[in-house]
Coordinates of C-alpha atoms in Angstrom, one line a residue:
M1 CA -26.2 4.1 -16.5
S2 CA -26.2 7.9 -16.1
Q3 CA -23.1 9.9 -15.3
D4 CA -25.0 11.6 -12.5
N5 CA -25.5 8.4 -10.5
V6 CA -24.9 9.0 -6.8
S7 CA -23.0 6.6 -4.6
I8 CA -25.2 4.9 -2.0
H9 CA -22.2 4.9 0.4
G10 CA -21.7 8.7 0.4
I11 CA -19.5 11.4 -1.3
W12 CA -16.3 13.0 -0.1
A13 CA -16.8 16.6 1.0
S14 CA -14.1 17.8 -1.4
R15 CA -11.4 16.6 -3.8
W16 CA -8.9 17.2 -0.9
V17 CA -10.5 14.4 1.0
F18 CA -10.0 12.1 -1.9
I19 CA -6.4 13.3 -2.0
L20 CA -6.0 12.4 1.7
A21 CA -7.7 9.1 1.1
A22 CA -5.7 8.1 -1.9
T23 CA -2.4 9.3 -0.4
G24 CA -3.3 7.4 2.8
S25 CA -3.8 4.3 0.7
A26 CA -0.5 4.8 -1.2
V27 CA 1.6 5.8 1.9
G28 CA 2.3 2.7 3.9
L29 CA 5.1 0.7 5.4
G30 CA 7.0 0.5 2.1
N31 CA 7.3 4.3 1.9
I32 CA 9.1 4.3 5.2
W33 CA 11.7 1.6 4.7
K34 CA 11.7 0.4 1.0
F35 CA 11.8 3.5 -1.2
P36 CA 14.4 5.5 0.7
Y37 CA 16.7 2.5 0.8
M38 CA 16.2 1.7 -2.9
A39 CA 17.0 5.3 -3.8
G40 CA 20.3 5.1 -1.8
V41 CA 21.3 1.8 -3.4
Y42 CA 20.3 2.4 -7.0
G43 CA 21.8 5.7 -7.8
G44 CA 20.3 8.3 -5.4
G45 CA 18.9 11.3 -7.3
A46 CA 19.3 9.4 -10.6
F47 CA 17.0 6.6 -9.3
V48 CA 14.5 9.2 -8.0
L49 CA 14.4 10.8 -11.5
V50 CA 13.9 7.4 -13.2
Y51 CA 11.2 6.5 -10.6
L52 CA 9.3 9.7 -11.3
I53 CA 9.4 8.9 -15.0
C54 CA 8.1 5.4 -14.3
I55 CA 5.3 7.0 -12.2
A56 CA 4.3 9.2 -15.1
L57 CA 4.4 6.4 -17.7
V58 CA 3.0 3.5 -15.6
G59 CA 1.6 4.4 -12.2
L60 CA -0.3 7.6 -13.1
P61 CA -2.2 6.3 -16.2
I62 CA -3.5 3.3 -14.2
M63 CA -4.4 5.4 -11.2
L64 CA -6.2 7.8 -13.6
A65 CA -8.0 4.8 -15.1
E66 CA -9.1 3.5 -11.7
T67 CA -10.3 6.9 -10.6
V68 CA -12.2 7.5 -13.8
L69 CA -13.9 4.1 -13.6
G70 CA -14.8 4.6 -10.0
R71 CA -16.4 8.0 -10.5
R72 CA -18.2 6.9 -13.6
G73 CA -19.6 3.8 -11.9
R74 CA -20.3 5.3 -8.4
R75 CA -20.4 1.7 -7.0
S76 CA -18.0 -0.9 -5.6
P77 CA -15.3 -1.9 -8.1
V78 CA -17.0 -5.2 -8.9
N79 CA -20.4 -3.6 -9.7
T80 CA -18.7 -0.7 -11.4
L81 CA -16.9 -3.0 -13.9
R82 CA -19.9 -5.2 -14.4
T83 CA -22.2 -2.2 -15.2
L84 CA -19.7 -0.3 -17.3
A85 CA -18.9 -3.4 -19.3
L86 CA -22.6 -4.1 -20.1
Q87 CA -23.1 -0.4 -21.0
S88 CA -20.1 -0.7 -23.4
G89 CA -21.4 -3.8 -25.0
A90 CA -18.7 -6.0 -23.4
S91 CA -19.0 -9.1 -21.2
A92 CA -20.0 -8.7 -17.5
R93 CA -17.2 -11.1 -16.8
W94 CA -14.9 -8.1 -16.6
S95 CA -16.1 -7.8 -13.0
W96 CA -13.9 -10.8 -12.2
A97 CA -10.9 -8.4 -12.5
A98 CA -12.3 -6.4 -9.6
I99 CA -13.2 -9.6 -7.7
M100 CA -9.6 -10.7 -7.9
G101 CA -8.5 -7.2 -6.8
M102 CA -10.9 -7.3 -3.8
I103 CA -9.6 -10.7 -2.7
A104 CA -6.0 -9.5 -3.1
A105 CA -6.7 -6.5 -0.9
L106 CA -8.1 -8.7 1.8
L107 CA -5.2 -11.2 1.6
I108 CA -2.7 -8.3 1.8
L109 CA -4.6 -6.8 4.8
S110 CA -4.5 -10.2 6.5
F111 CA -0.7 -10.1 6.8
Y112 CA -0.3 -6.3 6.7
S113 CA -2.3 -6.2 10.0
V114 CA 0.2 -8.6 11.6
V115 CA 3.2 -6.6 10.5
A116 CA 1.6 -3.4 11.5
G117 CA 0.9 -4.9 14.9
W118 CA 4.7 -5.1 15.4
S119 CA 4.8 -1.2 15.3
L120 CA 2.1 -1.1 18.1
D121 CA 4.2 -3.4 20.2
Y122 CA 7.2 -1.2 19.7
I123 CA 5.3 1.9 20.7
I124 CA 4.8 0.3 24.1
G125 CA 8.4 -0.8 24.2
M126 CA 9.7 2.7 23.3
G127 CA 7.4 4.2 25.9
R128 CA 8.8 1.8 28.6
G129 CA 12.4 2.6 27.7
E130 CA 13.2 -1.0 26.6
F131 CA 15.5 0.2 23.9
V132 CA 17.7 2.7 25.9
G133 CA 21.3 1.7 25.4
I134 CA 20.4 -1.5 23.5
D135 CA 22.9 -3.1 21.2
G136 CA 22.5 -5.2 18.0
E137 CA 22.3 -8.5 19.8
G138 CA 19.6 -7.1 22.2
A139 CA 17.6 -5.5 19.4
G140 CA 17.6 -8.7 17.4
A141 CA 16.7 -10.8 20.4
R142 CA 13.8 -8.4 21.2
F143 CA 12.4 -8.7 17.7
G144 CA 12.9 -12.4 17.7
A145 CA 11.0 -12.8 21.0
L146 CA 8.1 -10.8 19.6
T147 CA 7.7 -12.9 16.4
A148 CA 8.2 -16.1 18.4
D149 CA 5.2 -15.4 20.6
P150 CA 1.9 -16.3 18.8
W151 CA -0.3 -14.9 21.6
R152 CA 1.4 -11.5 21.5
L153 CA 1.3 -11.3 17.7
G154 CA -2.3 -12.4 17.7
L155 CA -3.2 -9.7 20.3
W156 CA -1.8 -6.9 18.2
H157 CA -3.2 -8.3 15.0
T158 CA -6.7 -8.4 16.7
F159 CA -6.4 -4.8 18.0
F160 CA -5.3 -3.5 14.6
M161 CA -8.1 -5.2 12.7
L162 CA -10.7 -4.0 15.3
V163 CA -9.7 -0.4 14.9
T164 CA -9.7 -0.7 11.1
A165 CA -13.1 -2.3 11.1
F166 CA -14.5 0.3 13.5
I167 CA -13.4 3.1 11.1
I168 CA -14.9 1.3 8.0
A169 CA -18.2 0.4 9.8
R170 CA -18.9 4.1 10.5
G171 CA -19.2 4.8 6.8
V172 CA -17.6 7.0 4.2
V173 CA -18.2 10.4 5.9
A174 CA -18.3 9.5 9.6
G175 CA -15.7 6.8 9.4
L176 CA -13.2 7.2 6.5
E177 CA -13.4 10.9 6.0
R178 CA -13.2 11.9 9.6
S179 CA -10.4 9.5 10.4
L180 CA -8.4 10.6 7.3
R181 CA -8.8 14.2 8.3
I182 CA -7.0 13.3 11.5
M183 CA -4.6 10.6 10.4
M184 CA -3.0 12.2 7.4
P185 CA -2.2 15.6 8.9
L186 CA -0.9 13.8 11.9
L187 CA 1.4 11.7 9.7
F188 CA 2.7 14.8 7.9
V189 CA 3.3 16.6 11.3
L190 CA 5.1 13.5 12.8
L191 CA 7.3 13.3 9.7
I192 CA 8.2 17.0 9.9
I193 CA 9.1 16.7 13.6
L194 CA 11.3 13.7 12.9
L195 CA 12.9 15.6 10.0
G196 CA 13.6 18.6 12.3
Y197 CA 15.2 16.2 14.9
S198 CA 17.4 14.6 12.2
L199 CA 18.8 18.1 11.4
T200 CA 20.2 18.2 15.0
T201 CA 22.1 14.9 14.8
G202 CA 25.1 16.3 12.9
H203 CA 24.7 13.7 10.2
F204 CA 21.9 15.2 8.1
M205 CA 24.2 15.9 5.1
Q206 CA 25.4 12.2 5.3
G207 CA 21.7 11.2 4.9
V208 CA 21.2 13.7 2.0
E209 CA 24.3 12.2 0.3
F210 CA 23.0 8.7 0.8
L211 CA 19.7 9.5 -0.8
F212 CA 20.6 12.0 -3.5
H213 CA 24.1 11.2 -4.7
F214 CA 23.7 11.1 -8.5
D215 CA 25.2 7.8 -9.7
L216 CA 24.2 7.0 -13.3
A217 CA 26.2 3.7 -13.3
S218 CA 23.7 2.2 -10.8
V219 CA 20.6 3.2 -12.7
P220 CA 20.4 0.4 -15.3
E221 CA 20.0 -2.3 -12.6
G222 CA 17.6 -0.1 -10.8
I223 CA 15.2 0.6 -13.7
L224 CA 13.1 -2.5 -13.2
A225 CA 13.1 -1.8 -9.4
A226 CA 11.9 1.7 -10.1
M227 CA 9.2 0.5 -12.5
G228 CA 8.0 -2.1 -10.0
H229 CA 7.9 0.3 -7.1
A230 CA 6.2 3.0 -9.2
F231 CA 3.4 0.5 -9.9
F232 CA 3.0 -0.9 -6.3
T233 CA 3.4 2.4 -4.3
L234 CA 0.3 4.1 -5.7
S235 CA -1.9 1.2 -4.4
V236 CA -3.3 0.4 -7.9
G237 CA -4.5 -3.0 -9.0
V238 CA -6.8 -3.9 -6.0
G239 CA -9.7 -1.5 -6.5
S240 CA -8.9 0.8 -3.5
I241 CA -8.4 3.8 -5.7
M242 CA -11.5 2.9 -7.8
V243 CA -13.7 2.7 -4.7
F244 CA -12.3 6.0 -3.4
G245 CA -12.9 7.5 -6.9
A246 CA -16.6 6.4 -6.6
Y247 CA -16.9 8.9 -3.7
M248 CA -15.2 11.8 -5.5
P249 CA -17.3 14.9 -6.2
K250 CA -18.4 15.3 -9.8
K251 CA -16.7 18.7 -10.3
S252 CA -13.3 17.7 -9.0
S253 CA -10.4 17.5 -11.5
I254 CA -9.2 13.9 -11.7
G255 CA -6.0 14.7 -13.5
G256 CA -4.7 17.3 -11.1
T257 CA -5.9 15.3 -8.1
V258 CA -4.1 12.1 -9.1
I259 CA -0.9 14.0 -9.8
T260 CA -1.1 15.6 -6.4
V261 CA -1.4 12.2 -4.8
A262 CA 1.6 10.8 -6.7
L263 CA 3.7 13.8 -5.6
L264 CA 2.6 13.6 -2.0
D265 CA 3.4 9.8 -1.9
T266 CA 6.9 10.5 -3.3
A267 CA 7.4 13.4 -0.9
V268 CA 6.5 11.3 2.1
A269 CA 9.0 8.6 1.1
L270 CA 11.8 11.0 0.5
T271 CA 11.1 12.9 3.7
A272 CA 11.1 9.6 5.6
G273 CA 14.5 8.9 4.3
L274 CA 15.8 12.3 5.2
A275 CA 14.4 11.9 8.7
L276 CA 15.6 8.4 9.4
F277 CA 18.9 7.8 7.7
P278 CA 20.7 10.7 9.6
I279 CA 19.6 9.1 12.8
V280 CA 21.0 5.7 11.7
F281 CA 24.3 7.3 10.7
A282 CA 24.4 9.3 14.0
A283 CA 24.3 6.0 15.9
G284 CA 27.2 4.7 13.8
L285 CA 25.1 2.1 12.0
E286 CA 24.7 1.1 8.4
P287 CA 21.3 1.5 6.7
S288 CA 19.4 -1.6 5.8
A289 CA 16.1 -2.5 4.1
G290 CA 12.9 -4.2 5.1
P291 CA 11.7 -5.0 8.6
G292 CA 15.4 -5.1 9.7
L293 CA 15.5 -1.3 9.4
M294 CA 12.3 -0.6 11.3
F295 CA 12.5 -3.2 14.0
V296 CA 16.3 -3.7 14.5
T297 CA 18.5 -0.9 13.1
L298 CA 16.3 2.0 14.1
P299 CA 15.6 0.8 17.6
I300 CA 19.3 0.6 18.2
A301 CA 19.7 4.1 16.8
F302 CA 17.0 5.6 18.9
G303 CA 18.2 3.8 21.9
N304 CA 21.7 5.3 21.7
I305 CA 21.2 8.9 20.8
M306 CA 20.0 11.9 22.8
L307 CA 16.2 12.1 23.1
G308 CA 16.0 8.9 21.2
Q309 CA 13.3 7.4 23.3
V310 CA 10.9 10.3 22.6
F311 CA 11.5 10.4 18.9
G312 CA 11.6 6.7 18.7
L313 CA 8.1 6.7 20.2
L314 CA 7.0 9.3 17.6
F315 CA 8.4 7.2 14.8
F316 CA 6.5 4.1 15.7
V317 CA 3.3 6.1 16.1
L318 CA 4.0 7.4 12.5
V319 CA 4.4 3.8 11.3
A320 CA 1.1 2.8 12.9
V321 CA -0.8 5.8 11.4
A322 CA 0.7 5.1 7.9
A323 CA -0.4 1.4 8.3
W324 CA -4.0 2.3 9.4
S325 CA -4.4 4.8 6.5
S326 CA -3.5 2.0 4.1
A327 CA -5.5 -0.7 5.9
I328 CA -8.8 1.1 5.6
S329 CA -8.4 1.3 1.8
M330 CA -7.9 -2.5 1.6
L331 CA -11.1 -3.3 3.5
E332 CA -13.4 -0.8 1.9
P333 CA -13.8 -2.4 -1.6
A334 CA -15.1 -5.7 -0.1
V335 CA -17.4 -4.0 2.4
A336 CA -18.8 -1.7 -0.3
Y337 CA -19.5 -4.7 -2.6
W338 CA -21.2 -6.9 0.0
V339 CA -23.3 -3.9 1.2
E340 CA -24.6 -3.5 -2.3
R341 CA -25.1 -7.2 -3.0
S342 CA -26.6 -8.3 0.3
G343 CA -28.6 -5.3 1.5
W344 CA -27.3 -5.9 5.0
S345 CA -26.1 -3.0 7.2
R346 CA -22.6 -1.7 6.8
V347 CA -21.8 -2.6 10.4
R348 CA -22.8 -6.3 10.0
I349 CA -20.9 -6.6 6.6
T350 CA -17.8 -4.9 8.0
A351 CA -17.8 -7.3 11.0
L352 CA -18.1 -10.4 8.8
V353 CA -15.5 -9.3 6.2
A354 CA -13.0 -8.2 9.0
L355 CA -13.6 -11.5 10.8
V356 CA -12.6 -13.5 7.7
C357 CA -9.6 -11.3 7.1
W358 CA -8.6 -11.7 10.8
L359 CA -8.9 -15.5 10.5
V360 CA -6.7 -15.6 7.4
G361 CA -4.2 -13.4 9.3
L362 CA -3.8 -16.0 11.9
G363 CA -1.9 -18.0 9.3
T364 CA 0.7 -15.2 9.1
V365 CA 0.8 -15.0 12.9
L366 CA 1.7 -18.7 13.1
S367 CA 4.1 -18.6 10.2
F368 CA 6.7 -17.0 12.5
N369 CA 6.5 -19.6 15.2
L370 CA 4.3 -22.7 15.6
L371 CA 3.9 -23.3 11.8
A372 CA 7.3 -22.0 10.7
D373 CA 8.0 -25.4 9.2
A374 CA 4.8 -25.7 7.3
R375 CA 6.0 -24.9 3.8
F376 CA 4.3 -24.5 0.5
F377 CA 5.7 -25.0 -3.0
V378 CA 8.7 -27.0 -1.9
T379 CA 11.2 -28.4 -4.4
D380 CA 13.7 -31.0 -3.1
D381 CA 15.4 -34.2 -4.2
A382 CA 12.1 -36.1 -4.1
G383 CA 10.5 -33.6 -6.5
W384 CA 7.9 -30.8 -6.2
H385 CA 5.5 -30.6 -3.3
L386 CA 2.5 -28.3 -2.8
F387 CA 2.9 -28.6 0.9
K388 CA 5.5 -30.2 3.2
W389 CA 6.7 -30.0 6.8
T390 CA 10.4 -28.9 6.4
S391 CA 12.7 -26.3 7.8
E392 CA 14.3 -25.6 4.5
G393 CA 13.0 -24.6 1.1
G394 CA 9.5 -23.5 0.0
R395 CA 7.5 -20.7 1.5
T396 CA 5.7 -20.2 4.7
F397 CA 2.0 -19.3 4.7
F398 CA 2.9 -15.6 5.0
E399 CA 5.5 -15.8 2.2
S400 CA 3.1 -17.7 0.0
V401 CA 0.3 -15.1 0.4
D402 CA 2.8 -12.2 -0.1
Y403 CA 4.1 -13.9 -3.3
L404 CA 0.6 -14.6 -4.7
T405 CA -0.6 -11.0 -4.1
S406 CA 2.4 -8.9 -4.9
R407 CA 3.8 -10.8 -7.8
I408 CA 0.6 -12.1 -9.5
M409 CA -2.7 -10.6 -8.4
L410 CA -1.6 -6.9 -8.1
P411 CA 0.1 -6.6 -11.5
L412 CA -2.6 -8.7 -13.2
G413 CA -5.3 -6.5 -11.6
G414 CA -3.6 -3.3 -12.7
L415 CA -3.1 -4.6 -16.2
L416 CA -6.8 -5.6 -16.5
F417 CA -8.0 -2.2 -15.2
A418 CA -5.8 -0.4 -17.7
V419 CA -7.0 -2.5 -20.6
F420 CA -10.7 -2.1 -19.5
A421 CA -10.4 1.7 -19.3
G422 CA -8.3 2.0 -22.5
W423 CA -10.0 -0.5 -24.7
V424 CA -13.5 -1.3 -23.4
L425 CA -14.8 1.8 -21.8
G426 CA -14.5 3.9 -24.9
R427 CA -12.4 6.9 -25.8
D428 CA -15.3 9.5 -25.6
V429 CA -16.5 8.3 -22.2
F430 CA -12.9 8.3 -20.8
R431 CA -12.3 11.8 -22.3
A432 CA -15.6 13.2 -20.8
E433 CA -14.9 11.8 -17.3
L434 CA -11.3 12.8 -17.3
A435 CA -12.1 16.4 -18.5
L436 CA -8.6 17.6 -18.9
R437 CA -8.1 21.4 -18.8
H438 CA -5.8 21.1 -21.7
P439 CA -7.5 18.9 -24.3
R440 CA -4.3 18.4 -26.3
L441 CA -2.9 16.4 -23.4
F442 CA -5.6 13.7 -23.8
P443 CA -4.1 11.9 -26.8
V444 CA -0.8 11.6 -24.8
V445 CA -2.6 10.3 -21.7
Y446 CA -4.8 7.9 -23.7
C447 CA -1.7 6.5 -25.5
L448 CA 0.0 5.9 -22.2
L449 CA -3.0 4.2 -20.8
R450 CA -3.6 1.9 -23.9
Y451 CA 0.0 1.0 -24.8
V452 CA 2.8 2.2 -22.5
A453 CA 1.3 1.4 -19.0
P454 CA 0.1 -2.2 -19.9
L455 CA 3.5 -2.9 -21.5
G456 CA 5.2 -1.6 -18.3
V457 CA 3.0 -3.7 -16.1
L458 CA 3.7 -6.8 -18.2
V459 CA 7.4 -6.2 -17.8
V460 CA 6.9 -5.9 -14.0
F461 CA 4.7 -9.0 -14.0
V462 CA 7.2 -11.2 -15.9
T463 CA 10.2 -9.9 -13.8
E464 CA 8.4 -10.5 -10.5
L465 CA 7.4 -14.0 -11.5
S466 CA 11.0 -14.9 -12.5
K467 CA 12.4 -14.0 -9.1

C-alpha cells in the first residue's frame, strides 16, 4: 500500500482540526469530575507532575502509534491493521485488535449516552430554577427520581444518540469537522466564563490550594492512579485516535500535534477544577468525585450562590458539549469500517450502528430502575453465578459493561496497538511516518513505544483487574 493513499471518507482541512477532534475525543466527563478530584486527593501539584510524566511515558507513545497507523493506512482501524500487517509480512489477524477496540467504543458509547443524557435533563432543570435554594436531601432526591424513571432516561438517551448519529452521518468534513469547529471553541469559552465566575466567589485560592498543594507523601499511592488515568484520558485503545489520524493531512507534524492534544486535555481538566471547586467551597460543601459531584454537590452549590442558576446552566451545557465531542469519536470507527466493507451509504450505516448502540444502551437505562436486581458475576454462599436476581453482590448490566470495557478491553487494545506499531510495522516505516524534526529524539520515542509504554499498560491492566 502506498503512503499516498487517500481516505475515502475525507481529510481534515488542517492539523488544527485533528487537534480539535483528538482533544474532543479525549476531553469528556472524566476530565470534569475525575482528574481534578484525583489531583486534590493524591498530592495536588505533585500528582499533576507524576501524571504528566505518565502521559509522556505511557499515553503519548500509544497516541503517537495510533496516529501513525491511522495516517499510514488511511482507512478504518480494522482495515488499517489488516493491510499494514499483510504489508509487513504479519498475520491479518492483527485486525482483531481493532475489531475489539471498535466493539469497546460502541459499548462505552451505549452507557456514555445514558449518563450524558443526565446532563441534558439538568440543563432543563437549571433553566427552570429547580435547584434554587436546594439542600442535600433535595438534590439527592432529584437525582434519584431521574435515575428511577426509565422513560425519562430513555428519552434523553435517545436524543443524545440521535444528535451523535446526525453529526456522524454528515461525513468527515460536513459532519465531524464543522461540528468540532463549533463545539470545541464553545467548550473552551464556557470553561473560561466559569473560571471567571469562580474568581468572584471569594474562595478561588481555596480551590487552588486543593488542586495544587504539593504533598509528596500522597504521591506513592497515587502513582498507579496517575498511570491509569494518563492512559484512559487520551482516548487510546479503541481506535478513535487511529481513525482521526486517517483523516490527518500528510504534511502535518504528528509529534507536535499529539503533544498539543495532551497538553490541551490536561489544561481542560485543571481549568475545570479551578472553575468548579471554588464554587463548591463557596457553598460550604466538601468536594466529591464521580457523578455525585456533577449531579448532587454542584447543583446544591449553584442553587445557593449568587447567579448560580445562570452559571449552573452554563456548566451543564459545558458537560453536554464535552460528552458529544467524545461520543462522535466512539461512533466513527465502526461507521468507517462498515462503509468500507458494505459499500452502503454513510447515512444508512450510521443509522444501523447507532440503532444497535441505542438498543444496548437500554440495558444501562434499566440498570438503574426496573432491572436493578438483575446482577451478573455474583458470588454468594451457594457459589459463583454468571447471572442472578439479587439486590446484593454482583454487577448490574451497566457496571458489567463498564468493567469489561475500562478494565479489560481498553488496556488490552492499547497494548496491542503499541506492540503492533513498535514490533510489527517496522522501525523505518514508523520513523518515516512520524518524521520528527529532531531525528535524535526518535530512538527515545521508539524505546518508549516498544518497551516502556507496553509495560506501563500491563501494570494498569493487572491493577485494574485486581480491583
